[in-house]
Coordinates of C-alpha atoms and ligand atoms in Angstrom, one line a residue:
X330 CA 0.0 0.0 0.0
X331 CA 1.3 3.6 -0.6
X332 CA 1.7 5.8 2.7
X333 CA 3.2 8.8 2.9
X334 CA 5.5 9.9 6.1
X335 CA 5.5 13.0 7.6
X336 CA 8.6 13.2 9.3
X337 CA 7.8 17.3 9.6
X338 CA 10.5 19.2 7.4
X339 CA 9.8 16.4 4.9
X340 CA 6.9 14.2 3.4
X341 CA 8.2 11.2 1.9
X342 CA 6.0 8.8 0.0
X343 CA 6.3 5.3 0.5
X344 CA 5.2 1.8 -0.4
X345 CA 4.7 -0.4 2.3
X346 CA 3.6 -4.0 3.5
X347 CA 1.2 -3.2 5.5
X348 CA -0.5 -0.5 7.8
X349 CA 3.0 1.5 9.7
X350 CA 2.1 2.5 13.1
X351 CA 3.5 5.8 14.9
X352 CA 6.3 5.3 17.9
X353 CA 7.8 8.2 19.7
X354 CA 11.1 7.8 17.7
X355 CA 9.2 7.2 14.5
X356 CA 6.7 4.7 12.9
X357 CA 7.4 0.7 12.7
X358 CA 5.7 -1.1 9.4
X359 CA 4.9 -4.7 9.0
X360 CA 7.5 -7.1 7.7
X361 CA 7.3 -7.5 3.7
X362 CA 9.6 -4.9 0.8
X363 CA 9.3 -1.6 1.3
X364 CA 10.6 1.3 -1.0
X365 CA 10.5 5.0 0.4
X366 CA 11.1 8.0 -2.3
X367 CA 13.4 10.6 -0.7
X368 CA 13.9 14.1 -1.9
X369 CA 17.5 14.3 -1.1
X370 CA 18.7 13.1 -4.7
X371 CA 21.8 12.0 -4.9
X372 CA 23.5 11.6 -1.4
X373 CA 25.2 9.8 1.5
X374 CA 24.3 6.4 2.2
X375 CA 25.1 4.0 5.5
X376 CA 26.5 0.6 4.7
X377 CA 25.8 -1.8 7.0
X378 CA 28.1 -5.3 6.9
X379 CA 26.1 -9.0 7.8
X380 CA 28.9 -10.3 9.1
X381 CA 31.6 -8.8 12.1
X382 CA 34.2 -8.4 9.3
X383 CA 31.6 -6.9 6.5
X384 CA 32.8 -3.6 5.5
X385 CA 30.3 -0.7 7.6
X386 CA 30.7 2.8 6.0
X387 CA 29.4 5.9 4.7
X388 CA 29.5 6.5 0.1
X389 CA 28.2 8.6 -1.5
X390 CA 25.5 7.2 -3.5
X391 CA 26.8 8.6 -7.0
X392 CA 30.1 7.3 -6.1
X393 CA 32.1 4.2 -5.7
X394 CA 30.0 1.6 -3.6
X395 CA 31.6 -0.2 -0.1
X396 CA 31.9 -3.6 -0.4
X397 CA 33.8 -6.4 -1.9
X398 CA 34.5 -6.4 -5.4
X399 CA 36.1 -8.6 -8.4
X400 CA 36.7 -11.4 -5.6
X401 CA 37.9 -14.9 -7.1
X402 CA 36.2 -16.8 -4.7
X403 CA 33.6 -16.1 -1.8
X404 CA 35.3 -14.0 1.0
X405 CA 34.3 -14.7 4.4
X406 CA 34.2 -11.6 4.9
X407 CA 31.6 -10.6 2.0
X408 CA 27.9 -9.7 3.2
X409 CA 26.8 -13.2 1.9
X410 CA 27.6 -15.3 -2.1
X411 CA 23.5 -15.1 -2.0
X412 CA 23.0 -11.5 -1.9
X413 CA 26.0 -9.6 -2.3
X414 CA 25.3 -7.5 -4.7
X415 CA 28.8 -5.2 -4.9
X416 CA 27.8 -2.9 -7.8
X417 CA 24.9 -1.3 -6.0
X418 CA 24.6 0.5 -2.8
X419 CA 23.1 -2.0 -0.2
X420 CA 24.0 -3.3 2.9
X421 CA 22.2 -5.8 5.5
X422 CA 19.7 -4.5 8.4
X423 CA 20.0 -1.6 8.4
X424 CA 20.5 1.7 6.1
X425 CA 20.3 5.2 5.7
X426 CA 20.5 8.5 3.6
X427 CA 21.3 11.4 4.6
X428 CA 19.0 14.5 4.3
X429 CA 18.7 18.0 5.0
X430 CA 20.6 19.5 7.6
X431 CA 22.7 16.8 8.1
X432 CA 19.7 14.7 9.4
X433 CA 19.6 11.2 8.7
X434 CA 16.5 9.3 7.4
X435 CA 16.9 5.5 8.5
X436 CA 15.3 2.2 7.9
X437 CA 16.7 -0.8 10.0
X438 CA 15.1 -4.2 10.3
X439 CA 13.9 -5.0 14.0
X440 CA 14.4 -8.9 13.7
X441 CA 15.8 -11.4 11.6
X442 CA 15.3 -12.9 8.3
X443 CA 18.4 -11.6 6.6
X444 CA 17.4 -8.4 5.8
X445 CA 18.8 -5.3 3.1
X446 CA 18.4 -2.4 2.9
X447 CA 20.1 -0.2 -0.4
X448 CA 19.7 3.1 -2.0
X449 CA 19.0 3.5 -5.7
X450 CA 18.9 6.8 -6.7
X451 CA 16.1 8.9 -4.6
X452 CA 14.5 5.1 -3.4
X453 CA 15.8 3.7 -0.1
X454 CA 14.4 0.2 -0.9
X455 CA 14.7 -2.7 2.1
X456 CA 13.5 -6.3 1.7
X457 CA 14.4 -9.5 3.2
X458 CA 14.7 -13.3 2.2
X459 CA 12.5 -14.5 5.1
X460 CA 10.1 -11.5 5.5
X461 CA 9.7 -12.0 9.3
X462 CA 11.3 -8.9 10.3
X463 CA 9.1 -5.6 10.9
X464 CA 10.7 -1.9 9.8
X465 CA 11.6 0.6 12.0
X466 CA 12.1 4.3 9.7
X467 CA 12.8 7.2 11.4
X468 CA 14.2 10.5 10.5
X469 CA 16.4 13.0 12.6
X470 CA 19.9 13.8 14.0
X471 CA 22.0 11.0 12.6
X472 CA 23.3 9.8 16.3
X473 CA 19.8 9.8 17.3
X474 CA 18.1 7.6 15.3
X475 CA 20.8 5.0 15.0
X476 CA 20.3 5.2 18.8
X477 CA 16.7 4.5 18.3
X478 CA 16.9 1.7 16.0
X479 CA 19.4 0.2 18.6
X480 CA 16.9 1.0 21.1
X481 CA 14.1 -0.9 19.4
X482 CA 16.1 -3.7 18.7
X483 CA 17.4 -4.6 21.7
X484 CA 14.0 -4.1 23.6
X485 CA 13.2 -7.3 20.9
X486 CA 16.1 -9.4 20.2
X487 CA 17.6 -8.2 24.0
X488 CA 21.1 -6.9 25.4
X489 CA 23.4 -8.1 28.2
X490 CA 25.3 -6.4 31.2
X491 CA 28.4 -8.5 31.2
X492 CA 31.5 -6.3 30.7
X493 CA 34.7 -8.2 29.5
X494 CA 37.3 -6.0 30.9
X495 CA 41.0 -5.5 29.3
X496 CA 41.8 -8.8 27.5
X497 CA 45.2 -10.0 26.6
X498 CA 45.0 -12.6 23.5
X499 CA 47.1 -14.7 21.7
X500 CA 46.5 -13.7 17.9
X501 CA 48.3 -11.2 17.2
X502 CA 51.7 -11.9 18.3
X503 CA 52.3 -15.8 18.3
X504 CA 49.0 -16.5 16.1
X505 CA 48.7 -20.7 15.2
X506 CA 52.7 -20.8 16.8
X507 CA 51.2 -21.3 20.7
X508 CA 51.9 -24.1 23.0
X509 CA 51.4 -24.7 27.0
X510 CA 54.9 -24.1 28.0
X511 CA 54.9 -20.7 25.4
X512 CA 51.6 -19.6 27.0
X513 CA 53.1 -20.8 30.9
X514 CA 55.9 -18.2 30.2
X515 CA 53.7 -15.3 28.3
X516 CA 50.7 -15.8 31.8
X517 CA 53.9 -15.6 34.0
X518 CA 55.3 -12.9 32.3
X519 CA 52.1 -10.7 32.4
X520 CA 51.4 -11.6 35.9
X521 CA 51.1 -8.2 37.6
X522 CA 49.6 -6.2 34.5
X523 CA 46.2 -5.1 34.3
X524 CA 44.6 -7.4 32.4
X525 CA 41.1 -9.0 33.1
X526 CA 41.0 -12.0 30.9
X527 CA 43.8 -14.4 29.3
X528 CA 42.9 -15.5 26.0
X529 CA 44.1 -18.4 24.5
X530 CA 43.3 -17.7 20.6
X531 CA 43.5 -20.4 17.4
X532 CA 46.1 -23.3 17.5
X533 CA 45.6 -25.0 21.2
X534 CA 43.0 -27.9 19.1
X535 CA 44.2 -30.3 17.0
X536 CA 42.1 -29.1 13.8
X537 CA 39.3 -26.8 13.3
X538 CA 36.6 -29.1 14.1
X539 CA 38.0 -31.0 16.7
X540 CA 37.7 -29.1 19.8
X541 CA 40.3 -31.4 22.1
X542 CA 43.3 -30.8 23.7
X543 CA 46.5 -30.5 20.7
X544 CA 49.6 -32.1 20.5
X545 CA 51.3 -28.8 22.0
X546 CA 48.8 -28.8 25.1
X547 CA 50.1 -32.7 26.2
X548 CA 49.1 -31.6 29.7
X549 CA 45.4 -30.9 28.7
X550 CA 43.3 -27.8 28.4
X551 CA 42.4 -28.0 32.6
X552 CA 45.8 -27.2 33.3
X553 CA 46.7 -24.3 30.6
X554 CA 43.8 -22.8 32.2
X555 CA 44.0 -23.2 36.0
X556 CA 47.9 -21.8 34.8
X557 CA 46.0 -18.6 33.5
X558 CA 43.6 -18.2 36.8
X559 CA 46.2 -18.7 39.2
X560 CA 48.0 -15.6 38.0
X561 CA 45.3 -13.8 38.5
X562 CA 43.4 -13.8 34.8
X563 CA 39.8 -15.3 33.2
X564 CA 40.7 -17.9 31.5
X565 CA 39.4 -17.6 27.5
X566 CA 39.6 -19.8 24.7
X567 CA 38.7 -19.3 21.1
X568 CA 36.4 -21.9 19.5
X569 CA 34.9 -21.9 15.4
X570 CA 32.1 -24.2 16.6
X571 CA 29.9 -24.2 13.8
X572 CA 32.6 -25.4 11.2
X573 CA 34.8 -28.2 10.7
X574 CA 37.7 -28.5 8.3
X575 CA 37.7 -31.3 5.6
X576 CA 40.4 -33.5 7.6
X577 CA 38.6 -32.9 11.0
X578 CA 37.4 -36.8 12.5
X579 CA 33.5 -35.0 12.3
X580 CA 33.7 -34.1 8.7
X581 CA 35.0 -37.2 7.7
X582 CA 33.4 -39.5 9.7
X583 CA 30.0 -37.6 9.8
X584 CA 29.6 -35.8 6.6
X585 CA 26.1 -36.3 7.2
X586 CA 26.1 -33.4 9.9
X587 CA 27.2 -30.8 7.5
X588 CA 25.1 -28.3 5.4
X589 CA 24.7 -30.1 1.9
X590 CA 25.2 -28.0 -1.6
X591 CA 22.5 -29.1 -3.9
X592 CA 24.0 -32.3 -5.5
X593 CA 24.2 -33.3 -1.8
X594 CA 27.6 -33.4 -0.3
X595 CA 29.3 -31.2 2.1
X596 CA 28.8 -27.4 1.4
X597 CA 31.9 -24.7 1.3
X598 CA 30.7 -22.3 3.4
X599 CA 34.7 -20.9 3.2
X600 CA 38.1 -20.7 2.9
X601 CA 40.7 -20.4 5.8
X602 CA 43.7 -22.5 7.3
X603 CA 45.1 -23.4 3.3
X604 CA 41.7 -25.0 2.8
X605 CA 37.9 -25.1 2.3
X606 CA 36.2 -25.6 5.5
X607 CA 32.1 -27.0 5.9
X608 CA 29.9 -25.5 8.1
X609 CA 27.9 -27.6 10.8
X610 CA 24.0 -28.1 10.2
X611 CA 22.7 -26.7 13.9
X612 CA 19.2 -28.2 12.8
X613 CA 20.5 -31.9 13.5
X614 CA 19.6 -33.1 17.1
X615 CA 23.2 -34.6 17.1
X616 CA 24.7 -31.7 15.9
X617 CA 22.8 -30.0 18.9
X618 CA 23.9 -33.3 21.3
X619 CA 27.5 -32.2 19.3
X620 CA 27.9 -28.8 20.7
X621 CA 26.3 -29.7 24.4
X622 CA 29.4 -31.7 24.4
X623 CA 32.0 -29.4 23.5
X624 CA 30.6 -26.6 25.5
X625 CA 30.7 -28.6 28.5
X626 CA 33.9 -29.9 27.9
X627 CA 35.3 -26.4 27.7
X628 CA 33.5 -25.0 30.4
X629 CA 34.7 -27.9 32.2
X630 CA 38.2 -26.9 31.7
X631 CA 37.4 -24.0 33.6
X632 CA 37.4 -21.2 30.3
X633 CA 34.4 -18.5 31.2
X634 CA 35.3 -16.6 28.6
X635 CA 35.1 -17.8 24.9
X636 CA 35.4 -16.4 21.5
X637 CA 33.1 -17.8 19.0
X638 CA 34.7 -17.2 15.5
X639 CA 33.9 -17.9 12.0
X640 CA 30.3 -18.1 13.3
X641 CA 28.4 -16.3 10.2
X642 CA 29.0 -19.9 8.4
X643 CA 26.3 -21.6 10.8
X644 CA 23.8 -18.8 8.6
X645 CA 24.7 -19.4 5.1
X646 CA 22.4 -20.4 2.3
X647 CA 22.4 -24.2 1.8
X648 CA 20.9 -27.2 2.8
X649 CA 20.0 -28.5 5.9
X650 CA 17.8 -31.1 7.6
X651 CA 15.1 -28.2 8.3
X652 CA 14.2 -25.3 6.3
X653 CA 13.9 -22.9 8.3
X654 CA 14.8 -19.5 7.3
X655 CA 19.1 -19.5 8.2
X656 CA 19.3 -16.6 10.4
X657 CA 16.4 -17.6 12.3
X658 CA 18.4 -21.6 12.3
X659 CA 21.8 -19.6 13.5
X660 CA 19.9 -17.6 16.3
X661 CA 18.5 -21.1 17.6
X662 CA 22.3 -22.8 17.6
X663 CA 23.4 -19.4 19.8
X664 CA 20.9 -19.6 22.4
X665 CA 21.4 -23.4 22.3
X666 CA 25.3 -22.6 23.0
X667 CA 24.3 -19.8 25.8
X668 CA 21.6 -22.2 27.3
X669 CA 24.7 -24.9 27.6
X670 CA 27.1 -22.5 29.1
X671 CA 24.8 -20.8 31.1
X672 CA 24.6 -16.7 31.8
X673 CA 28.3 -16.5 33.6
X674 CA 30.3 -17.0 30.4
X675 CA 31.2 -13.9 28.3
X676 CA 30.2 -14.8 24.8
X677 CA 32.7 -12.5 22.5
X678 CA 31.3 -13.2 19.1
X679 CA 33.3 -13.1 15.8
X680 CA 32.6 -13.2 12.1
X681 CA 28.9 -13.1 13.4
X682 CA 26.2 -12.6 11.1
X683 CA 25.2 -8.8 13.4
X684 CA 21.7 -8.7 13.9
X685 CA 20.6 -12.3 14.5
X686 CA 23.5 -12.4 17.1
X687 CA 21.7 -9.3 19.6
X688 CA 20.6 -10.4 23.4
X689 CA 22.9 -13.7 22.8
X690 CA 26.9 -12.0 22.8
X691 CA 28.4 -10.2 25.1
X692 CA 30.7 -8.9 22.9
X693 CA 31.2 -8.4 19.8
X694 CA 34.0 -8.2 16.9
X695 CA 32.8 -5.1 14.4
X696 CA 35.7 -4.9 12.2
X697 CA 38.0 -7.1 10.0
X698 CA 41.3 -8.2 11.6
X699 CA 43.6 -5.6 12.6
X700 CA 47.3 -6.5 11.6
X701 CA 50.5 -4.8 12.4
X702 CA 50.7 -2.5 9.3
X703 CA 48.4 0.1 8.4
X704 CA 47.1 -0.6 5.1
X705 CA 47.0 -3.9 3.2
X706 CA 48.8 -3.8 0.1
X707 CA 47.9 -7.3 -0.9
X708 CA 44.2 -6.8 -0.8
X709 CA 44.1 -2.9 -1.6
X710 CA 40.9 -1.4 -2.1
X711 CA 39.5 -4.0 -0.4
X712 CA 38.1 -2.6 3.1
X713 CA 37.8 -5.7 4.4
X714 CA 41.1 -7.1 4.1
X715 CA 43.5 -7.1 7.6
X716 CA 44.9 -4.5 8.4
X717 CA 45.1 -1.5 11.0
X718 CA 43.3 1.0 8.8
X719 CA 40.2 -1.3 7.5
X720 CA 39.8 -2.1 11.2
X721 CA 39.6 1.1 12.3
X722 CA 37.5 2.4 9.6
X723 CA 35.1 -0.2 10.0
X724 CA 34.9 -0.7 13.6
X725 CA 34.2 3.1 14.3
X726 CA 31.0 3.2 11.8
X727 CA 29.5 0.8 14.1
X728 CA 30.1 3.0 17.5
X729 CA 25.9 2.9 17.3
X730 CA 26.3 -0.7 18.3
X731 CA 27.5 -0.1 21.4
X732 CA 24.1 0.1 22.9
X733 CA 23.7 -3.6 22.0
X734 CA 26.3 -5.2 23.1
X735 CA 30.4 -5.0 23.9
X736 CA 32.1 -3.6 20.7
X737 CA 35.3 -4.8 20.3
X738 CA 37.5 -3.4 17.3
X739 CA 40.5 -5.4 17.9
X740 CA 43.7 -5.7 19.9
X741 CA 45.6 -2.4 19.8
X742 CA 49.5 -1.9 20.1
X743 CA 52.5 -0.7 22.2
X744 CA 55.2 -2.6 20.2
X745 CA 57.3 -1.3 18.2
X746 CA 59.1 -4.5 17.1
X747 CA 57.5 -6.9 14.9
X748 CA 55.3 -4.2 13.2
X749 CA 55.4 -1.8 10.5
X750 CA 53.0 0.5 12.7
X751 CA 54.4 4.4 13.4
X752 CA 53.4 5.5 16.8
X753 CA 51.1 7.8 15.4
X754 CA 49.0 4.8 14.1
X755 CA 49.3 2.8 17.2
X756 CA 48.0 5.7 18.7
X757 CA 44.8 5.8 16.5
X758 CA 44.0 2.1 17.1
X759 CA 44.4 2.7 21.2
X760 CA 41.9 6.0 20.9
X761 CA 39.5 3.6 18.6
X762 CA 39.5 0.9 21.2
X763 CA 39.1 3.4 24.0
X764 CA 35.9 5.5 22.2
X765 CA 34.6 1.8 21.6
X766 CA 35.3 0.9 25.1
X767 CA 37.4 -2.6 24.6
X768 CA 40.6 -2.6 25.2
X769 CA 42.4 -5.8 24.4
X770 CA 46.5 -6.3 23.1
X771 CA 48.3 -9.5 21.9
X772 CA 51.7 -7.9 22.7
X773 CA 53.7 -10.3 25.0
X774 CA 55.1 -7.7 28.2
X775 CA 59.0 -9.2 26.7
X776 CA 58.6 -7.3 23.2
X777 CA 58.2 -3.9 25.0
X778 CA 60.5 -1.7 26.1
X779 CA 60.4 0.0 29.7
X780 CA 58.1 3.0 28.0
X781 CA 55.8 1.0 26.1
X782 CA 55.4 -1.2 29.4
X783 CA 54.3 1.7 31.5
X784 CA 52.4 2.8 28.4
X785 CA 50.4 -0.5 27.7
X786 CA 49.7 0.2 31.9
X787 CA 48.4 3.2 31.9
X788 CA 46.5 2.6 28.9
X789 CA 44.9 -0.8 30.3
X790 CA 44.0 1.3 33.5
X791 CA 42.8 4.2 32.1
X792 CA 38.3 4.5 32.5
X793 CA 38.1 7.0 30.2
X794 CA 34.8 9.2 29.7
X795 CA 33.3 9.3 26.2
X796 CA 31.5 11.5 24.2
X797 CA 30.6 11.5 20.5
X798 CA 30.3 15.0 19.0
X799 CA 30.1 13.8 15.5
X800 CA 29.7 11.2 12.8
X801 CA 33.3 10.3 13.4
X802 CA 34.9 12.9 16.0
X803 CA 35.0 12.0 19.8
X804 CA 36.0 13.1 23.3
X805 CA 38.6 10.9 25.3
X806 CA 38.4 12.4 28.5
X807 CA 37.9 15.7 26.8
X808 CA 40.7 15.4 24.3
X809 CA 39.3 16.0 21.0
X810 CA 39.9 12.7 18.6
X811 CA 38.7 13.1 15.3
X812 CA 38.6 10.2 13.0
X813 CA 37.2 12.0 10.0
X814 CA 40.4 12.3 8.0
X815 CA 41.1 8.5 8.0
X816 CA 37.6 7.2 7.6
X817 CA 37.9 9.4 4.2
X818 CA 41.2 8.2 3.4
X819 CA 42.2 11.6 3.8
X820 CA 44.9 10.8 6.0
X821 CA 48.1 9.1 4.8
X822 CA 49.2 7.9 7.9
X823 CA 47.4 7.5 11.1
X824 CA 48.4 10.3 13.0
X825 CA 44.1 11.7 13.4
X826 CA 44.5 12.5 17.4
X827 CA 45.1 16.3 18.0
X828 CA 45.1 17.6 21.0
X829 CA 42.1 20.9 21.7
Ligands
9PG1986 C1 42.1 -17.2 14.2 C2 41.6 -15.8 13.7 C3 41.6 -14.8 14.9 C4 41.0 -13.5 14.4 C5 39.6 -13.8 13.8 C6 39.7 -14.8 12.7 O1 38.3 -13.1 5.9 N1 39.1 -14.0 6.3 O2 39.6 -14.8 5.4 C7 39.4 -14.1 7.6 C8 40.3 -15.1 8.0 C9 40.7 -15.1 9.4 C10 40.1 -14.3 10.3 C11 39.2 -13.3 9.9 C12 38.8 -13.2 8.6 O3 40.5 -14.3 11.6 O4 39.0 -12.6 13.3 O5 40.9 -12.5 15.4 O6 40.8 -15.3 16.0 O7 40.3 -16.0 13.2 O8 42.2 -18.1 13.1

């Protein structure tokens, strides 16, 4: 049906699914495509990535679109292979345009149901695979109604109260090269600091897939872990639970538990560890029986804080013992995972499909992997390659998540060995993690010298007050840090914090 909104200094006509009703922010329409005709011609439009490592961003609509182009295979870092569409401007739940004044007008999806929303020409169009998912549209200051939509969405899909603390991982100093006796000396090393949680990162299993003890753990998991709480730290471990690679025991004994292609065998669902990896079909019972298993068993071990990666593959198009629309099947495997491990584990999710992951995670990843350089030369252009740039870019256009869960944008760094990263960048990453309000490092305490020690101190101890004054400027405890010149590319290098 046609309806027109009044939003006050603009009418904008509208086709719709179904009668919209009026809320104090704005007016929420039934699920089903809608298309709303803006005056604002050509303009700004708000990208919004499916997954945690999906580009998020701000093009303008007459311009080059964000989002992964010319790829030779599926990236898991690409929106979805079912509806990327990298040649128009679109993005998944949520979008907007901006207006006059500055003012922003927004349409966001309030559920699941893999939802996009895009902008062609003066159309904002939004539609969804599984239309399940009603429409909130709102038009105002650009912080505000980003705010509301968060609102809204966590009032349906809910938020929790855990708070992670500072986190010390493993990734991004020794990455796959960890074992117990490495990780005795690195816990013993940081004993002291302030760090909340130790986090023992990708390389402790055997294979992705088979969540055991490895060969460079021979004195168990139990042990690496009551090593990390005796010195005074959370235990954390990172899991990919919904994927297995091909050589794991489950994908080759039970092929059967894996999301099927069409011809019926094993579905790609990605590409990681120098191979193709399957992804885990969370509609089995057994797959269910499956997880219950090695959630308890980790728990067991005494982790309370665990990072779910690669987890966007337990929602990709394929086939599976039910049909059920596959954000609404991923949603069901989460809450399975948090009704195993109960409401005392932190849940950090990573490569999460967003919006179908709200109420469940504690935390969340919001950018692509940060990497001790600043830009990627291998994967240039593409904002969604690693990197210390991409990250920050990305991660700081989702700073309206933050009223949904923990937003983490990746470890910063005080080293100044083993990286190709000036201070000035370092910098950057450290006042992204502190607007975002995560502050995690991988750098062991015995690659810094005596001043990046007291540095990487002061900075884990810091509490630092917050305030966003624009789309991309901030206060950190009323020093001005404005991110504007990066996030345009404006900036060469990433020295963007001045001092007012
Ligand atoms: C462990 C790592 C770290 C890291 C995670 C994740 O797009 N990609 O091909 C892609 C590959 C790896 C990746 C992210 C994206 O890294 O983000 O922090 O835990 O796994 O293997």
């Amino acid at each position: 049906m046609l309806h027109t909104f009044d939003f006050g200094a603009v009418r904008v006509p509208a086709n719709v699914s179904g009668h919209p009703t009026t809320v104090p922010a704005g007016y929420i329409v039934p699920a089903g495509p809608l298309a709303l005709l803006h005056p604002f011609g050509e303009t700004e439009f708000y990208r919004h990535g499916w997954n945690s490592w999906s580009p998020s961003g701000w093009a303008r609509t007459d311009g080059a679109t964000i989002g992964i182009k010319n790829s030779p295979r599926r990236l898991l870092t690409a929106d979805d292979a079912a509806n990327e569409t990298p040649h128009t401007h679109s993005g998944s739940g949520v979008g907007a345009v901006v207006g006059y004044d500055g003012d922003v007008l927004l349409v966001g999806a309030l559920g699941l149901g893999t939802p996009r929303v895009g902008a062609d020409g003066n159309v904002l169009w939004a539609r969804s695979e599984a239309d399940t998912a009603e429409w909130f549209i709102a038009y105002g200051p650009e912080l505000d109604v980003f705010a509301h939509y968060a609102d809204l969405l966590s009032e349906r899909l809910g938020r929790r109260a855990e708070r992670a603390g500072t986190v010390w991982s493993s990734w991004y100093s020794f990455f796959e090269g960890i074992d117990e006796r490495l990780i005795a000396r690195t816990v013993a090393d940081l004993s002291g600091y302030p760090f909340d949680v130790f986090q023992l990162d990708d390389g402790w299993e055997p294979i992705v897939g088979d969540w055991t003890a490895g060969p460079d753990f021979p004195s168990g998991m139990e042990k690496t872990a009551a090593t990390i709480r005796e010195a005074g730290f959370r235990p954390g471990l990172w899991l990919a639970p919904l994927i297995a690679l091909p050589q794991s025991p489950l994908a080759r004994h039970r092929p059967d538990l894996l999301v099927q292609d069409a011809a019926g065998r094993p579905l790609v669902s990605g590409y990681n560890w120098g191979s193709h990896y399957y992804s885990l079909d969370t509609t089995q019972d057994e797959v269910k029986e499956h997880l219950r298993d090695v959630f308890k068993r980790v728990i067991g071990w005494g982790f309370s804080y665990l990072k779910l990666d690669f987890m966007y593959a337990g929602a990709i198009t394929g086939c599976r013992r039910s049909d059920a629309p596959r954000e609404a099947v991923y949603r069901d495997a989460i809450q399975h995972i948090r009704n195993v491990v109960g409401d005392d584990v932190y849940l950090l999710g990573s490569g999460v499909p967003m919006i179908p992951s709200v109420g469940v995670f504690d935390g969340v990843r919001v950018g692509p992997d940060v990497g001790a350089f600043w830009d990627n030369a291998e994967r240039s252009g593409d904002p969604s390659g690693v990197g210390a740039r991409n990250s920050v870019v990305a991660s700081i256009n989702r700073t309206w998540m933050k009223r949904l869960w923990e937003v983490d944008p990746d470890a910063v760094y005080f080293r100044g060995v083993r990286s190709l990263l000036d201070s000035g960048e370092r910098q950057t990453l450290r006042d992204t993690a502190a607007i975002l309000e995560f502050r995690s490092t991988s750098d062991p305490v015995e690659w810094l010298t005596d001043a990046e020690r007291a540095q990487l101190v002061e900075y884990m101890k810091e509490n630092a007050v917050i305030e966003q004054i624009g789309r991309h400027v901030f206060r950190v405890n009323g020093r001005c840090v404005d991110l504007s010149p990066i996030v345009t590319g404006a900036a060469v290098t990433g020295a963007a914090s001045l001092i007012v």
